[in-house]
Amino acid sequence: MSSATHHQPAHRWSNLSLEAEERAHLPGYREEAVIRHFEAPEALDTRFYEVRAKSILNHVPKASQMPFRWTINPYRGCTHACTYCLAGDTRVLCADGRERGIRDLEVGTRIIGTHRDGRYRRFVETQVLDKWSSIKPAFLIELDDGTELIASGDHRFLSRRGWKYVTGRDQGTWRRPHLTEGAHMLGTGGSVPAPAHDADYRRGYLCGMVRGDGNLRFYTDGRLERAGQTLYRFRLALADEEALARTKEFLATESVETQGFAFAAGTAARRPIAAIRSQRKSSFERINELITWPISPSASWTRGFLAGIFDAEGSCSDGVLRISNTDDEIIDWVIRSFERFRFDACVERRPGKASTVRLKGGLPERMRFMLGTDPAITRKRQIAGFAVKNPAPLRVHRIRALGMVERMYDITTGTGDFVANGVISHNCFARPTHKYLDLDPGRDFEREIVVKVNAPELARIELARRSWKGEHVALGTNTDPYQWVEGRYKLMRGIWEAMRDFANPCSILTKSPLLLRDLDLMKEINERTDFSAALSIPTLEEKAWRATEPRTPNPRARLEAVAELSRAGIRTGVLIAPLMPGVNDSPDQVEELVELALAAGAASATPIALHLRGEVKPLFFDWLAENRPDLVPRYRQLYRRGAYAPQEERERLSALVKRSSPGSESIFRRGMRRQERAPEPEDVTAPCRQESLF
């Protein structure tokens, strides 16, 4: 067999890089395999053996307990490495309209991503599903608007011409789409650091809030018992409790104590209104002092004033930021404050009525205002639903290597992207066969990857044969076809195209949300023939996941993929696999996973007990001895007669899922008839109490 280098279309390898070409003999292949090394950080210490396979449709042995007879595996070996991209102080836009450093984000944090909706990509709310870090060489990307980003060379940003890596080349080694000077990035723009809530900021905020919406007055009591007595009153009533809470806090910092009370009850057409108040003379006098117009306001006071007057009298309907008031003095202060920070604004004066200051510049200027002044009211800061089409000056000015390494962070999100410093940023989400190749089934399985570069062509040839009966083909049953390197080789699209063109029944099992890249082809197959998908999710417990599947995408990211596939009309199941007695089989863990799977639209939740074939068995027992030595005797008993747990144990594990999802049917069994199996030898091992893995 000849090497892929001379027989594959050039465009397929346009995103690959060859550091040094080596050759090696692998059993089962007549000719030498070409060994590739990628210059990508996620591929460090990993070799890829490019081979031309003799066949791609593999017949599943009858002894196997799988409910299908044919499978395709374009890769042998599997590594789910992740890309670590951005410096820790990179600001990520959160769902509340504020930014947080990427190093400070936590799993579950609600953030802003994007989603294509018809002609437009729109900003949507999503969440952080996972986060990692690593040490990488650092590059500085400078934009025309002054934005600076520090990222690894392998990070990708969204430009007007699609996703671009930070660095790359147009020809030869390391050839890939990359940023160049003058490239136009897409995003919100307007990313600036949030102001510190120092003493000046607090005074500015109180000035804007109290002057804009507060009631501060004194009067003489006319009642007989208090005739001639001067009464003092401060009151602030708002429908948005965030601004009310901030005002109360800032006043308390300045030794002004207030009491909260319900001002007006809510109705079907109006939100309830809460209020704070004080009737002390000392408080009245202190508040008057705090809201006095300054002779020479600092930048911090000005930011606070703009935040306060916006919370009190501002609006942001239809994406237009406005501040209105009947007091011309307040309007003049707003105009001068805008001018100080070089905001472009226009004024609509209406004598005797409320005048309005309107901010120009669209989303980038609105973001600069919101982030740079930090108003308290979250609802006024929302951008979800707005289209990604703005005049932000996000043009690349310069890219340069900093000549140092830095700790980089990356997150996995529900949308596959996020907004970093105002720019849309991209996410970065079997063993026994290696023994046959004279490779170690442990570490080599993760670092020595065999790539069947002619898999798409073979699939088309073999499906066209007269002898082929159009039987169901299951993909992903030995190694995951959507491990990260599939993002570079892109073999699966050609395989799916063959399945579509021959209307061949098929299914996919994976641990990776990367399969959503090919959702368009899966939908076409689903329209023509029987098609289903399944995501393998053994546990939601983080420590167990990281210990047993350290380089796979976060289980919650896989649940997001289940939801996306289900919304597309594709029958999608969840395989709770492997279920390991004493490790991830507690009823509470299984019940939560099943409930979330069904809520995501899963058509089934199917348990599969751990099986230990061939060389996997000693590897698993080594892991067990290190992490859970107390379980070693139990596993020796369970698996003393073979690769599979006894029938009694499998039924116990299956019952855990059935109790949570009665009537759930395996996605692989629908449309396929399982062959009869010989009964397993009886085993008298009784289940023992579940204990913590760590």
XYZ file of C-alpha atoms in Angstrom:
694
model
C 0.000 0.000 0.000
C 1.293 3.445 -0.841
C 1.397 6.310 1.608
C -1.364 8.867 1.879
C 1.039 11.600 0.896
C 0.834 10.726 -2.805
C -2.780 9.629 -3.120
C -4.947 12.063 -1.184
C -6.332 15.345 -2.540
C -4.106 18.213 -1.488
C -6.944 20.159 0.156
C -7.574 17.385 2.671
C -4.148 17.908 4.182
C -4.093 21.696 3.948
C -4.435 21.962 7.716
C -1.780 19.381 8.567
C 1.895 19.921 9.160
C 4.811 17.558 8.743
C 7.720 18.122 11.083
C 9.804 15.223 9.870
C 8.709 12.325 7.707
C 9.451 8.943 9.212
C 8.317 5.479 8.253
C 7.394 2.423 10.257
C 6.057 -1.070 9.595
C 2.774 -1.955 11.273
C 1.391 -5.517 11.319
C -1.540 -5.885 8.969
C -0.231 -3.331 6.462
C 2.009 -4.425 3.613
C 3.746 -1.090 3.165
C 5.262 1.342 5.585
C 3.117 3.842 7.405
C 3.990 7.508 7.117
C 4.502 8.973 10.584
C 3.201 12.496 10.981
C 3.957 15.015 13.716
C 1.740 18.060 14.072
C 3.124 21.314 15.409
C -0.093 21.847 17.362
C 0.375 21.907 21.169
C -2.391 19.340 21.672
C -0.357 16.867 19.609
C 2.898 17.168 21.543
C 4.476 13.766 22.128
C 1.919 12.118 19.811
C 2.627 10.307 16.541
C 0.082 9.710 13.801
C 0.598 6.708 11.523
C -1.033 7.426 8.156
C -1.933 4.158 6.470
C -4.028 3.054 3.529
C -6.282 0.323 4.866
C -7.319 -2.699 2.805
C -10.927 -2.526 4.008
C -13.037 -0.321 6.251
C -16.264 -2.281 6.872
C -15.373 -4.515 9.794
C -17.439 -7.555 10.747
C -18.082 -7.794 14.484
C -17.170 -11.253 15.857
C -20.108 -13.405 16.913
C -18.592 -13.764 20.370
C -18.969 -10.053 20.927
C -21.959 -8.931 22.974
C -22.667 -6.035 20.631
C -26.143 -5.662 19.023
C -24.698 -4.868 15.561
C -22.678 -6.840 13.047
C -20.785 -4.178 11.081
C -18.708 -1.198 12.117
C -16.348 1.433 10.704
C -13.400 2.832 12.658
C -11.274 5.410 10.783
C -8.818 5.643 13.706
C -6.993 3.155 15.910
C -6.060 4.641 19.231
C -7.714 7.632 20.824
C -6.710 10.834 22.542
C -9.104 13.554 23.650
C -6.575 16.338 24.178
C -7.714 19.913 24.696
C -6.343 23.213 23.459
C -5.278 25.752 26.073
C -5.531 29.126 24.522
C -5.940 32.371 26.418
C -4.071 34.239 29.122
C -5.744 34.101 32.518
C -6.669 37.788 32.630
C -8.522 37.590 29.305
C -11.993 38.981 30.011
C -14.927 36.725 29.087
C -18.367 38.288 28.619
C -20.854 36.831 31.090
C -24.636 36.599 30.755
C -25.111 39.444 33.242
C -23.354 41.831 30.852
C -20.139 41.940 32.883
C -16.735 40.442 32.162
C -14.711 38.032 34.273
C -11.149 36.827 33.823
C -11.102 33.411 32.178
C -9.035 32.037 35.070
C -11.857 32.990 37.451
C -14.669 31.268 35.566
C -16.229 28.159 37.044
C -18.147 25.282 35.531
C -21.761 26.404 35.319
C -21.004 30.116 34.911
C -23.516 31.667 32.507
C -21.734 33.447 29.679
C -22.407 34.804 26.177
C -21.765 32.694 23.089
C -23.186 32.790 19.572
C -25.599 30.702 17.535
C -26.402 30.833 13.822
C -30.037 31.776 13.237
C -30.939 31.936 9.555
C -28.739 34.509 7.849
C -27.235 35.842 11.031
C -25.106 34.653 13.871
C -26.654 35.930 17.102
C -25.424 36.366 20.639
C -27.029 33.849 22.993
C -26.698 32.844 26.602
C -24.772 29.638 27.302
C -22.662 28.236 30.114
C -19.171 27.042 30.920
C -19.068 23.260 30.759
C -15.402 22.789 31.605
C -12.090 24.636 32.043
C -8.417 23.644 31.729
C -4.988 25.297 31.765
C -1.482 24.657 30.459
C 1.803 26.452 29.783
C 2.162 27.687 26.179
C 4.224 30.163 24.105
C 2.401 33.516 24.139
C 1.432 35.777 21.236
C 0.068 39.325 21.469
C -2.776 40.330 19.121
C -3.300 44.092 18.932
C -6.447 45.550 17.343
C -7.046 49.009 15.905
C -9.399 49.952 18.744
C -6.657 49.352 21.309
C -7.816 45.877 22.351
C -5.009 43.490 23.238
C -5.270 39.709 23.547
C -2.627 37.246 24.669
C -3.219 33.795 23.213
C -1.411 30.695 22.053
C -0.683 30.397 18.367
C -3.272 27.640 18.052
C -6.217 29.600 19.345
C -8.927 30.599 16.867
C -10.962 33.784 16.570
C -13.931 34.529 14.325
C -13.229 36.882 11.442
C -15.344 38.089 8.542
C -13.817 35.227 6.560
C -14.415 32.508 9.105
C -12.406 31.030 11.953
C -8.713 31.926 11.927
C -5.823 30.612 13.987
C -3.575 33.179 15.641
C -0.577 31.986 13.634
C -0.021 29.883 10.541
C 1.437 29.871 7.069
C 0.044 30.156 3.572
C 2.320 27.516 2.094
C 4.039 24.326 3.195
C 4.549 23.362 6.812
C 2.000 24.707 9.284
C -0.319 25.829 6.494
C -3.741 26.795 7.891
C -6.168 29.756 7.933
C -4.650 32.371 10.224
C -4.917 36.011 11.219
C -2.985 38.631 9.300
C -2.641 42.380 9.705
C -5.825 44.047 8.502
C -8.056 41.027 9.168
C -11.472 42.037 10.521
C -12.502 40.228 13.695
C -16.116 39.796 14.817
C -17.538 40.349 18.265
C -19.102 42.912 20.527
C -16.121 45.235 20.679
C -15.964 47.797 23.447
C -14.170 45.577 25.936
C -12.652 47.708 28.703
C -11.752 46.919 32.318
C -14.506 47.423 34.873
C -14.084 50.440 37.180
C -13.083 50.028 40.795
C -15.862 50.895 43.234
C -13.695 53.319 45.187
C -14.860 56.318 47.219
C -15.099 58.621 44.188
C -17.047 56.044 42.174
C -19.483 55.530 45.054
C -20.099 59.288 45.382
C -20.602 59.631 41.631
C -23.057 56.744 41.594
C -25.045 58.170 44.517
C -25.132 61.587 42.840
C -26.569 60.136 39.629
C -29.005 57.791 41.377
C -30.359 60.156 44.048
C -30.570 63.209 41.767
C -32.107 61.107 39.021
C -34.719 59.134 40.938
C -34.518 59.878 44.650
C -36.789 61.977 46.844
C -34.777 64.171 49.230
C -36.586 67.013 50.990
C -37.422 68.619 54.309
C -40.636 70.331 55.369
C -42.422 71.793 58.359
C -44.970 69.522 60.015
C -48.376 71.214 60.132
C -49.921 68.875 62.641
C -50.756 70.438 66.044
C -48.648 68.058 68.081
C -45.591 68.796 65.859
C -46.348 72.331 64.767
C -43.272 74.083 63.465
C -41.075 70.974 63.664
C -38.807 70.374 60.663
C -39.030 66.879 59.206
C -36.436 65.293 56.934
C -37.044 62.569 54.401
C -34.976 60.531 51.963
C -36.695 57.905 49.838
C -35.669 55.924 46.788
C -38.172 53.599 45.093
C -37.140 51.299 42.221
C -38.462 48.258 40.395
C -34.896 46.957 39.970
C -33.614 45.710 43.292
C -30.009 45.455 42.057
C -29.702 49.247 41.874
C -31.567 49.652 45.160
C -29.222 47.197 46.900
C -26.138 48.967 45.528
C -27.421 52.365 46.670
C -28.162 51.010 50.138
C -24.680 49.474 50.318
C -22.916 52.637 49.128
C -24.879 54.759 51.614
C -24.004 52.383 54.451
C -20.330 52.721 53.526
C -20.777 56.482 54.004
C -22.432 55.974 57.430
C -25.995 56.436 56.171
C -28.309 53.684 57.363
C -31.592 53.136 55.504
C -34.585 50.862 55.931
C -36.182 48.854 53.165
C -39.915 48.567 52.581
C -42.434 47.570 49.906
C -43.472 50.665 47.981
C -46.011 49.211 45.529
C -47.305 45.729 44.865
C -46.903 44.175 41.465
C -49.741 43.744 38.998
C -50.212 41.831 35.767
C -48.836 44.817 33.870
C -46.334 46.218 36.377
C -43.468 44.891 38.425
C -43.484 45.344 42.198
C -41.561 48.349 43.490
C -39.316 48.262 46.551
C -37.833 51.247 48.344
C -35.349 52.408 50.970
C -35.762 55.418 53.244
C -34.353 57.402 56.139
C -35.878 60.226 58.205
C -32.848 61.197 60.233
C -31.505 64.727 59.952
C -27.916 63.426 60.016
C -28.647 61.081 57.118
C -30.382 63.855 55.176
C -27.410 66.178 55.612
C -24.873 63.473 54.731
C -26.720 62.498 51.557
C -26.860 66.154 50.487
C -23.135 66.361 50.999
C -22.515 63.181 49.008
C -24.484 64.316 45.949
C -22.978 67.806 45.730
C -21.701 68.545 42.223
C -17.883 68.377 42.324
C -15.767 71.309 41.131
C -13.255 69.034 39.421
C -14.708 65.515 39.063
C -12.274 62.616 38.797
C -12.589 59.941 36.122
C -13.796 57.498 38.758
C -16.517 59.916 39.960
C -17.616 60.426 36.346
C -17.899 56.702 35.703
C -19.925 56.291 38.869
C -22.201 59.218 37.950
C -22.929 57.754 34.504
C -23.708 54.352 36.052
C -26.011 55.932 38.662
C -27.938 58.211 36.310
C -28.292 55.330 33.814
C -29.683 53.007 36.489
C -32.060 55.794 37.570
C -33.156 57.294 34.254
C -31.561 55.257 31.469
C -32.954 52.755 28.999
C -31.577 50.455 26.346
C -34.582 49.399 24.285
C -33.983 48.104 20.743
C -30.255 48.399 21.295
C -30.286 52.199 21.686
C -28.880 53.605 24.925
C -30.687 56.709 26.190
C -30.631 58.804 29.368
C -33.579 61.156 29.927
C -34.394 63.770 32.572
C -36.409 66.974 32.964
C -33.540 68.707 34.814
C -31.321 70.535 32.307
C -28.467 70.620 34.809
C -28.424 66.823 34.996
C -28.559 66.582 31.203
C -25.593 68.963 30.927
C -23.590 66.823 33.343
C -24.424 63.709 31.311
C -23.223 65.412 28.115
C -19.952 66.550 29.708
C -19.379 63.087 31.141
C -19.910 61.482 27.728
C -17.481 63.948 26.168
C -14.850 63.146 28.773
C -14.735 59.516 27.636
C -15.065 60.420 23.933
C -18.544 58.957 23.522
C -20.394 60.191 20.455
C -23.848 61.317 21.615
C -26.661 63.532 20.450
C -29.122 65.540 22.561
C -32.844 65.864 22.007
C -33.910 68.992 23.944
C -37.590 69.395 24.758
C -38.265 72.531 26.843
C -40.630 71.819 29.721
C -40.379 68.076 29.084
C -37.759 65.396 29.528
C -34.681 65.870 27.361
C -32.744 62.828 26.120
C -29.071 62.082 25.531
C -28.670 59.259 22.995
C -25.459 57.296 22.556
C -24.291 56.627 18.991
C -21.984 53.904 17.714
C -24.120 50.788 18.137
C -23.146 47.737 20.146
C -19.394 48.481 20.511
C -20.037 51.868 22.152
C -22.859 50.462 24.221
C -20.536 47.731 25.501
C -17.821 50.305 26.240
C -20.341 52.297 28.263
C -21.700 49.295 30.160
C -18.340 47.715 30.919
C -16.556 50.982 31.611
C -19.173 52.431 33.980
C -20.693 49.225 35.427
C -24.380 50.008 35.995
C -26.038 47.739 38.553
C -29.177 46.739 36.618
C -28.538 43.509 34.714
C -31.598 43.591 32.441
C -30.390 46.817 30.825
C -27.055 45.177 29.949
C -28.397 42.179 28.021
C -27.197 41.511 24.458
C -28.674 38.029 23.907
C -30.639 37.955 20.665
C -28.698 40.711 18.917
C -27.099 39.832 15.584
C -23.328 39.736 15.182
C -23.160 42.553 12.653
C -21.542 45.619 14.066
C -19.154 48.339 12.900
C -16.652 47.572 15.653
C -13.104 48.561 14.613
C -11.866 45.074 15.432
C -9.192 45.043 12.769
C -5.900 43.331 13.491
C -3.110 45.887 13.820
C -0.256 43.572 14.718
C 0.540 40.026 15.873
C 3.840 39.308 17.553
C 5.437 36.576 19.612
C 6.177 37.686 23.161
C 9.175 35.387 23.441
C 7.918 33.764 26.633
C 5.604 31.076 27.838
C 2.542 31.779 29.926
C -0.201 29.787 31.628
C -3.092 29.620 29.184
C -6.724 28.751 29.867
C -9.540 27.403 27.764
C -13.181 26.664 28.431
C -15.764 24.403 26.875
C -19.148 26.058 26.388
C -22.577 24.981 25.278
C -22.318 26.913 22.011
C -18.722 26.053 21.161
C -17.568 29.654 21.473
C -17.461 32.664 23.784
C -16.621 36.382 23.719
C -13.084 37.170 24.895
C -12.008 40.829 25.216
C -14.857 41.729 22.864
C -13.906 39.193 20.163
C -15.678 35.907 19.408
C -13.369 33.099 20.449
C -13.508 29.375 19.578
C -13.708 26.451 22.004
C -11.174 24.054 21.966
C -13.768 19.642 23.066
C -10.131 -0.021 21.150
C -6.987 -0.517 23.211
C -6.580 -4.231 22.360
C -6.165 -3.362 18.664
C -2.912 -1.588 19.542
C -1.486 -4.830 20.908
C -2.072 -6.305 17.454
C 0.008 -3.449 16.008
C 2.904 -4.215 18.394
C 2.059 -1.027 20.308
C 1.408 -0.718 24.012
C -2.349 -0.711 24.776
C -1.804 1.744 27.628
C 0.124 4.920 26.901
C 0.663 4.083 23.187
C -3.107 3.856 22.700
C -3.283 7.531 23.619
C -0.079 8.723 21.888
C 0.353 6.409 18.873
C -2.676 6.978 16.626
C -3.263 5.025 13.416
C -5.150 7.075 10.821
C -6.824 5.232 7.945
C -6.526 8.095 5.490
C -8.471 6.326 2.741
C -11.468 5.505 4.967
C -13.980 7.723 3.051
C -12.976 6.253 -0.322
C -13.126 2.678 1.010
C -16.539 3.266 2.551
C -17.927 4.391 -0.812
C -16.341 1.431 -2.658
C -17.523 -1.206 -0.194
C -21.068 0.128 0.110
C -21.349 -0.041 -3.692
C -20.489 -3.751 -3.900
C -23.244 -6.091 -5.060
C -22.478 -8.417 -2.186
C -23.243 -5.720 0.349
C -26.781 -6.161 1.721
C -27.244 -2.711 3.186
C -26.915 -3.853 6.777
C -26.729 -1.451 9.678
C -23.248 0.040 10.230
C -22.267 1.336 13.675
C -19.525 3.947 13.907
C -17.543 4.665 17.039
C -17.732 1.210 18.549
C -13.995 0.604 18.982
C -12.313 4.025 19.050
C -14.001 7.386 19.027
C -14.146 8.766 15.451
C -14.637 12.253 16.884
C -11.496 12.430 18.961
C -9.841 15.831 18.572
C -7.633 14.849 15.624
C -10.786 14.353 13.503
C -10.936 18.128 13.507
C -7.769 18.033 11.405
C -8.202 14.944 9.200
C -11.975 15.398 8.634
C -12.478 11.764 7.612
C -15.994 11.493 9.003
C -17.603 13.897 6.523
C -16.592 11.681 3.610
C -17.890 8.600 5.421
C -21.220 10.297 6.175
C -21.507 11.412 2.541
C -21.125 7.784 1.446
C -23.762 6.655 3.953
C -26.112 9.356 2.685
C -25.593 8.610 -0.993
C -26.231 4.871 -0.511
C -29.023 5.449 2.045
C -27.324 2.926 4.306
C -28.718 2.497 7.837
C -26.149 3.608 10.382
C -25.493 5.012 13.835
C -22.777 6.877 15.706
C -21.441 6.477 19.234
C -19.056 9.122 20.567
C -17.933 10.950 23.667
C -17.441 14.231 21.812
C -19.702 17.164 20.866
C -17.477 17.514 17.782
C -20.039 15.371 15.933
C -22.254 18.485 15.738
C -19.870 19.759 13.047
C -21.430 17.172 10.712
C -25.015 17.713 11.830
C -26.042 18.799 8.321
C -25.048 15.424 6.851
C -26.623 13.495 9.701
C -29.915 15.276 9.073
C -29.748 14.296 5.392
C -29.050 10.654 6.295
C -31.893 10.729 8.797
C -34.271 11.808 6.020
C -33.238 8.916 3.775
C -32.774 5.944 6.073
C -32.627 4.712 9.647
C -30.120 6.781 11.602
C -29.451 7.308 15.269
C -26.809 8.788 17.513
C -25.624 8.046 21.022
C -23.372 9.896 23.428
C -21.429 7.886 25.979
C -21.738 9.494 29.425
C -20.669 7.259 32.321
C -20.974 9.777 35.145
C -21.547 13.416 36.024
C -19.346 13.229 39.113
C -16.286 15.355 38.256
C -13.591 13.466 40.156
C -14.688 10.121 38.762
C -14.853 11.576 35.241
C -11.379 13.123 35.411
C -9.888 9.945 36.851
C -11.432 7.508 34.370
C -11.691 9.662 31.197
C -9.108 12.426 31.735
C -9.012 13.866 28.213
C -12.623 13.514 27.125
C -15.051 16.442 26.816
C -17.011 17.331 29.915
C -20.057 15.052 30.428
C -22.323 18.091 30.553
C -21.020 19.199 27.146
C -22.113 15.813 25.851
C -25.588 16.382 27.289
C -25.694 19.676 25.368
C -24.901 17.721 22.193
C -27.740 15.302 22.967
C -30.113 18.264 23.197
C -28.869 19.747 19.902
C -29.241 16.454 18.029
C -32.694 15.898 19.472
C -33.789 19.385 18.421
C -32.639 18.489 14.897
C -35.034 15.532 14.855
C -32.350 12.860 15.221
C -33.126 9.950 17.514
C -30.406 10.254 20.125
C -29.637 8.102 23.109
C -27.296 8.165 26.061
C -25.145 5.182 26.907
C -24.286 5.117 30.584
C -21.091 3.332 29.799
C -19.209 1.882 31.320
C -21.093 1.298 34.546
C -18.461 0.169 37.041
C -19.634 -1.586 40.183
C -18.682 0.372 43.270
C -17.414 3.349 41.231
C -20.242 5.073 39.364
C -23.274 2.876 40.072
C -24.765 4.615 43.069
C -28.538 5.050 42.536
C -28.351 8.823 43.120
C -25.642 9.314 40.480
C -27.446 7.188 37.912
C -30.826 8.793 38.592
C -29.463 12.339 38.102
C -27.751 11.369 34.847
C -30.884 9.694 33.495
C -33.084 12.648 34.444
C -30.782 15.139 32.699
C -30.486 12.900 29.632
C -34.265 12.632 29.257
C -34.632 16.374 29.855
C -32.185 16.917 26.970
C -34.501 14.916 24.710
C -32.684 11.576 24.794
C -34.771 8.778 23.305
C -33.145 6.270 25.612
C -30.732 5.884 28.499
C -28.988 2.533 28.280
C -26.586 1.028 30.832
C -23.592 -0.983 29.689
C -21.580 -2.790 32.322
C -17.796 -2.539 32.202
C -16.175 -5.242 30.084
C -12.463 -6.020 30.212
C -11.261 -7.681 27.039
C -7.704 -8.808 26.477
C -5.025 -6.282 27.379
C -7.544 -3.878 28.907
C -7.982 -6.131 31.923
C -4.496 -5.796 33.455
C -4.479 -2.050 32.681
C -7.778 -1.548 34.478
C -6.635 -3.593 37.464
C -3.483 -1.463 37.680
C -5.649 1.666 37.763
C -7.965 0.079 40.313
C -5.087 -0.922 42.589
C -3.847 2.680 42.604
C -7.199 4.455 43.017
C -9.540 1.971 44.722
C -7.569 -0.948 46.181
C -10.593 -1.853 48.314
C -12.455 -2.887 45.153
C -9.760 -5.171 43.746
C -11.077 -8.378 45.418
C -14.589 -7.690 44.209
C -13.476 -7.129 40.607
C -11.314 -10.231 40.638
C -14.415 -12.181 41.608
C -16.690 -10.450 39.092
C -14.333 -10.879 36.129
C -12.654 -14.143 37.109
C -14.267 -16.082 34.236
C -13.948 -13.654 31.382
C -14.298 -10.144 29.979
C -17.903 -9.590 31.018
C -19.576 -9.138 34.365
C -21.898 -12.006 35.329
C -25.492 -11.880 34.126
C -26.703 -11.240 37.663
C -24.514 -8.141 37.995
C -25.481 -6.833 34.555
C -29.147 -7.154 35.443
C -28.584 -5.264 38.697
C -26.887 -2.383 36.850
C -29.579 -2.368 34.181
C -32.279 -2.157 36.850
C -30.736 1.085 38.159
C -31.467 2.794 34.863
C -34.840 1.169 34.279
C -36.101 2.526 37.587
C -35.244 6.047 36.408
C -36.431 5.662 32.796
C -39.060 2.919 32.523
C -39.587 1.699 28.994
C -36.334 3.192 27.737
C -34.981 1.183 24.828
C -31.405 1.104 23.636
C -30.850 3.319 20.622
C -28.726 0.572 19.083
C -31.379 -2.101 19.461
C -34.133 -0.264 17.654
C -34.310 -1.493 14.075
C -31.783 -4.261 14.779
C -32.375 -7.795 16.008
C -29.886 -8.929 18.574
C -28.530 -12.454 18.108
C -29.027 -14.993 20.862
C -26.145 -15.258 23.308
C -24.931 -18.190 25.328
C -25.738 -17.636 29.008
C -22.927 -16.438 31.233
C -21.745 -18.788 34.007
C -23.621 -18.179 37.208
C -21.903 -16.045 39.816
C -22.914 -15.756 43.419
C -21.146 -12.438 44.023
C -23.539 -10.105 45.824
C -23.457 -6.376 45.193
C -21.725 -4.479 47.981
C -22.255 -0.974 49.290
C -21.209 1.880 46.981
C -18.388 3.986 48.402
C -16.714 7.159 47.235
C -14.111 6.729 44.531
C -11.882 9.335 46.164
